Amino acid sequence: MGQQRQEGFAANCLRKGSPSTVRAMTDDADVPADSHQQMRVSAQALRGLAHPLRARLLDELRINGPATATILGRRLGESSGATSYHLRQLSRYGFIDNEPGRTGGRERWWRMRPGGWSMSGHEFLSNPETRVVAQAVLDRLYQQKRRRFADWTALVSDSPDLPAVRRWKDAATDSTSHARMTPGEAAEFADALNDFLGSWGRRFQGRTPESHPDTDVVQVDTALFPVLPEAEGRSEGSAAERD
């Protein structure tokens, strides 16, 4: 793949705090002025995420960087007409925009919104008008994260001597920590953690496979939530209801 692509800790945030986002600063006139601002997802924009193909398009742009409808269609096994339509819808709702420096050609190049986006899962799940679509969107996002980690652990188990596994085995990590906090302390901790990730992410701003050929995309997941007696066993019941 010869196209240039920006990589870093460009993350979506599913709560009120700031995401860890690499902002690709540019003076390109074709980029909306507010593109570098974090977008708070509205109920209307949430519905724009509901289509499964749009989630796949976002994931592809997030991992592999800017691309055209034709390139994405080829990667995902979809027609360029379908990918073009859904890319325009994602742009309409503010999730993606045009790649600077690639305007004026036969096809648009699309990239993830530099400022990232955030949404309050609690807000949408507690509203009867948005609960169903919010649950579908969140389920899909969490499935993507779990699948990618499961793919990595399966690769390590099946092919421990693979050069790529040997290269990354000491750097990759998975950890779980518990601490007793108040909601205020937890919110303060989450903000500090997001700031820390953001400061590290800025170090990698502007990297491409061409400028840094010894790099790979690294996924960083964070989740902070209370372990409540009232929540025990709820996921099994909710999954059964959706099935």
Protein backbone atom coordinates (compact mmCIF):
# COMPACT_ATOMS: atom_id res chain seq x y z
CA MET A 1 0.00 0.00 0.00
CA GLY A 2 1.66 3.19 -1.18
CA GLN A 3 -0.66 5.79 0.25
CA GLN A 4 0.51 8.00 3.11
CA ARG A 5 -1.24 7.42 6.40
CA GLN A 6 -1.12 9.03 9.82
CA GLU A 7 -0.81 6.70 12.76
CA GLY A 8 -0.77 7.10 16.53
CA PHE A 9 -2.98 6.82 19.59
CA ALA A 10 -6.04 8.04 17.68
CA ALA A 11 -8.79 6.67 19.89
CA ASN A 12 -12.51 6.99 20.26
CA CYS A 13 -13.68 7.89 23.73
CA LEU A 14 -16.91 6.40 25.07
CA ARG A 15 -17.29 8.73 28.03
CA LYS A 16 -17.12 12.41 28.82
CA GLY A 17 -13.32 12.65 29.09
CA SER A 18 -10.91 13.67 26.36
CA PRO A 19 -9.72 10.93 24.00
CA SER A 20 -6.06 10.20 23.43
CA THR A 21 -5.88 11.66 19.95
CA VAL A 22 -3.04 12.46 17.58
CA ARG A 23 -4.00 15.69 15.84
CA ALA A 24 -2.44 15.96 12.38
CA MET A 25 -2.17 19.74 12.30
CA THR A 26 -2.44 21.31 8.86
CA ASP A 27 -3.27 24.62 7.22
CA ASP A 28 -4.93 22.93 4.24
CA ALA A 29 -7.94 24.99 3.19
CA ASP A 30 -9.90 21.88 2.25
CA VAL A 31 -10.00 20.64 5.85
CA PRO A 32 -12.91 22.00 7.96
CA ALA A 33 -11.73 24.40 10.65
CA ASP A 34 -13.38 22.37 13.42
CA SER A 35 -11.96 19.04 12.19
CA HIS A 36 -9.21 19.15 14.83
CA GLN A 37 -11.73 19.61 17.63
CA GLN A 38 -13.07 16.56 19.40
CA MET A 39 -16.63 15.93 18.22
CA ARG A 40 -19.28 15.09 20.78
CA VAL A 41 -21.54 12.51 19.11
CA SER A 42 -25.18 13.62 18.91
CA ALA A 43 -28.18 11.32 18.73
CA GLN A 44 -28.38 11.97 14.98
CA ALA A 45 -24.67 11.20 14.48
CA LEU A 46 -25.08 8.05 16.57
CA ARG A 47 -27.61 6.73 14.06
CA GLY A 48 -25.04 7.45 11.36
CA LEU A 49 -22.83 4.78 12.97
CA ALA A 50 -25.52 2.12 13.03
CA HIS A 51 -24.82 0.56 9.62
CA PRO A 52 -22.33 -2.35 9.93
CA LEU A 53 -20.38 -1.34 6.81
CA ARG A 54 -19.73 2.12 8.25
CA ALA A 55 -18.18 0.55 11.33
CA ARG A 56 -15.92 -1.54 9.08
CA LEU A 57 -14.95 1.52 7.03
CA LEU A 58 -14.06 3.47 10.17
CA ASP A 59 -12.02 0.56 11.48
CA GLU A 60 -10.14 0.28 8.18
CA LEU A 61 -9.35 4.01 8.12
CA ARG A 62 -8.32 3.91 11.77
CA ILE A 63 -5.90 1.03 11.31
CA ASN A 64 -4.60 1.47 7.75
CA GLY A 65 -4.98 5.20 7.25
CA PRO A 66 -6.42 7.33 4.43
CA ALA A 67 -7.96 5.60 1.43
CA THR A 68 -10.44 6.04 -1.41
CA ALA A 69 -13.80 4.34 -1.84
CA THR A 70 -12.28 2.06 -4.48
CA ILE A 71 -9.40 0.99 -2.23
CA LEU A 72 -11.74 0.35 0.70
CA GLY A 73 -14.19 -1.55 -1.48
CA ARG A 74 -11.41 -3.83 -2.67
CA ARG A 75 -10.18 -4.48 0.88
CA LEU A 76 -13.64 -5.14 2.29
CA GLY A 77 -15.13 -7.01 -0.67
CA GLU A 78 -17.73 -4.30 -1.31
CA SER A 79 -18.59 -2.29 -4.41
CA SER A 80 -17.02 1.15 -4.70
CA GLY A 81 -20.54 2.55 -5.04
CA ALA A 82 -21.51 1.18 -1.62
CA THR A 83 -18.32 2.33 0.09
CA SER A 84 -18.57 5.76 -1.56
CA TYR A 85 -22.13 6.26 -0.29
CA HIS A 86 -21.34 5.22 3.27
CA LEU A 87 -18.13 7.28 3.35
CA ARG A 88 -20.15 10.35 2.38
CA GLN A 89 -22.58 9.59 5.20
CA LEU A 90 -19.73 9.25 7.70
CA SER A 91 -18.41 12.59 6.46
CA ARG A 92 -21.85 14.15 6.78
CA TYR A 93 -21.97 13.18 10.45
CA GLY A 94 -18.40 14.40 11.07
CA PHE A 95 -16.56 11.12 11.67
CA ILE A 96 -14.22 11.46 8.67
CA ASP A 97 -12.98 14.19 6.35
CA ASN A 98 -10.86 14.66 3.24
CA GLU A 99 -7.14 13.90 3.37
CA PRO A 100 -5.15 17.16 2.92
CA GLY A 101 -3.08 17.38 -0.24
CA ARG A 102 -5.12 14.78 -2.11
CA THR A 103 -7.93 16.96 -3.43
CA GLY A 104 -8.78 17.53 -7.07
CA GLY A 105 -8.33 13.96 -8.28
CA ARG A 106 -10.87 11.56 -9.69
CA GLU A 107 -11.61 10.13 -6.24
CA ARG A 108 -11.67 11.56 -2.76
CA TRP A 109 -9.20 10.34 -0.19
CA TRP A 110 -10.79 9.95 3.24
CA ARG A 111 -9.23 9.93 6.70
CA MET A 112 -10.40 9.71 10.29
CA ARG A 113 -11.34 13.01 11.90
CA PRO A 114 -8.05 14.32 13.40
CA GLY A 115 -9.73 15.55 16.59
CA GLY A 116 -11.43 12.23 17.27
CA TRP A 117 -14.87 11.89 18.77
CA SER A 118 -16.49 11.03 22.07
CA MET A 119 -19.89 9.74 23.11
CA SER A 120 -21.61 9.07 26.39
CA GLY A 121 -22.75 5.46 26.33
CA HIS A 122 -24.69 5.98 29.56
CA GLU A 123 -26.57 8.95 28.12
CA PHE A 124 -27.69 7.09 25.01
CA LEU A 125 -28.40 3.78 26.75
CA SER A 126 -30.62 5.47 29.33
CA ASN A 127 -32.72 7.17 26.62
CA PRO A 128 -35.46 4.89 25.19
CA GLU A 129 -35.21 6.68 21.83
CA THR A 130 -31.51 5.87 21.37
CA ARG A 131 -31.06 2.74 23.50
CA VAL A 132 -31.35 0.13 20.72
CA VAL A 133 -29.02 1.84 18.25
CA ALA A 134 -26.55 2.75 21.01
CA GLN A 135 -26.39 -0.86 22.19
CA ALA A 136 -25.76 -2.04 18.62
CA VAL A 137 -23.00 0.53 18.05
CA LEU A 138 -21.30 -0.17 21.38
CA ASP A 139 -21.52 -3.94 20.94
CA ARG A 140 -19.86 -3.64 17.55
CA LEU A 141 -17.07 -1.41 18.87
CA TYR A 142 -16.35 -3.74 21.78
CA GLN A 143 -16.44 -6.79 19.52
CA GLN A 144 -13.82 -5.20 17.27
CA LYS A 145 -11.54 -4.57 20.22
CA ARG A 146 -11.98 -8.06 21.65
CA ARG A 147 -11.51 -9.70 18.25
CA ARG A 148 -8.21 -7.95 17.57
CA PHE A 149 -6.79 -8.92 20.97
CA ALA A 150 -8.04 -12.49 20.54
CA ASP A 151 -6.39 -12.64 17.10
CA TRP A 152 -3.07 -11.57 18.64
CA THR A 153 -3.19 -14.08 21.49
CA ALA A 154 -4.16 -16.85 19.07
CA LEU A 155 -1.21 -15.96 16.83
CA VAL A 156 1.15 -16.09 19.81
CA SER A 157 -0.23 -19.49 20.81
CA ASP A 158 -0.25 -21.00 17.31
CA SER A 159 2.99 -19.50 15.95
CA PRO A 160 5.31 -18.53 18.83
CA ASP A 161 8.38 -18.65 16.57
CA LEU A 162 6.94 -16.40 13.88
CA PRO A 163 9.35 -13.44 13.40
CA ALA A 164 6.57 -10.89 14.01
CA VAL A 165 5.59 -12.61 17.27
CA ARG A 166 9.18 -12.86 18.48
CA ARG A 167 9.65 -9.18 17.68
CA TRP A 168 6.63 -8.06 19.72
CA LYS A 169 6.33 -10.65 22.48
CA ASP A 170 8.24 -8.62 25.08
CA ALA A 171 6.51 -5.33 24.27
CA ALA A 172 2.88 -6.50 24.16
CA THR A 173 1.14 -6.52 27.52
CA ASP A 174 -2.22 -7.16 29.15
CA SER A 175 -2.91 -6.15 32.73
CA THR A 176 -5.80 -5.61 35.10
CA SER A 177 -5.68 -3.50 38.26
CA HIS A 178 -8.18 -2.83 41.02
CA ALA A 179 -8.34 0.02 43.52
CA ARG A 180 -11.00 1.37 45.85
CA MET A 181 -12.04 4.89 44.74
CA THR A 182 -14.84 7.40 44.91
CA PRO A 183 -16.47 8.42 41.60
CA GLY A 184 -14.67 11.75 41.82
CA GLU A 185 -11.29 10.10 42.32
CA ALA A 186 -11.96 7.71 39.44
CA ALA A 187 -12.87 10.61 37.12
CA GLU A 188 -9.68 12.44 38.12
CA PHE A 189 -7.63 9.30 37.51
CA ALA A 190 -9.25 8.77 34.08
CA ASP A 191 -8.50 12.35 33.04
CA ALA A 192 -4.86 11.97 34.11
CA LEU A 193 -4.60 8.69 32.22
CA ASN A 194 -6.04 10.24 29.06
CA ASP A 195 -3.62 13.17 29.37
CA PHE A 196 -0.72 10.73 29.73
CA LEU A 197 -1.75 8.76 26.65
CA GLY A 198 -2.22 11.99 24.73
CA SER A 199 1.27 13.22 25.63
CA TRP A 200 2.78 9.97 24.40
CA GLY A 201 0.62 9.96 21.29
CA ARG A 202 1.97 13.35 20.25
CA ARG A 203 5.43 11.80 20.00
CA PHE A 204 4.21 9.62 17.15
CA GLN A 205 2.29 12.29 15.27
CA GLY A 206 2.84 12.25 11.53
CA ARG A 207 4.48 8.83 11.33
CA THR A 208 3.89 6.78 8.21
CA PRO A 209 5.07 3.31 7.12
CA GLU A 210 7.38 5.08 4.67
CA SER A 211 8.97 7.41 7.23
CA HIS A 212 9.15 4.73 9.96
CA PRO A 213 9.33 1.33 8.22
CA ASP A 214 10.27 -0.45 11.46
CA THR A 215 6.91 0.35 13.10
CA ASP A 216 3.55 -1.43 13.34
CA VAL A 217 0.16 -0.14 14.46
CA VAL A 218 -0.27 -0.64 18.22
CA GLN A 219 -3.69 -0.76 19.85
CA VAL A 220 -4.10 0.65 23.36
CA ASP A 221 -7.38 -0.07 25.17
CA THR A 222 -8.46 1.49 28.46
CA ALA A 223 -11.58 0.81 30.49
CA LEU A 224 -12.35 2.21 33.92
CA PHE A 225 -15.55 1.06 35.61
CA PRO A 226 -16.84 0.12 39.08
CA VAL A 227 -17.14 -3.54 40.07
CA LEU A 228 -20.64 -3.47 41.58
CA PRO A 229 -22.60 -6.33 43.16
CA GLU A 230 -25.65 -5.10 41.23
CA ALA A 231 -23.84 -5.74 37.93
CA GLU A 232 -22.79 -9.33 38.58
CA GLY A 233 -24.17 -11.71 35.92
CA ARG A 234 -25.95 -8.97 33.98
CA SER A 235 -23.96 -9.48 30.77
CA GLU A 236 -25.12 -13.10 30.41
CA GLY A 237 -28.75 -12.06 30.78
CA SER A 238 -28.42 -9.13 28.36
CA ALA A 239 -26.73 -11.31 25.75
CA ALA A 240 -29.49 -13.91 26.01
CA GLU A 241 -32.16 -11.22 25.57
CA ARG A 242 -30.45 -9.87 22.40
CA ASP A 243 -30.15 -13.40 20.98
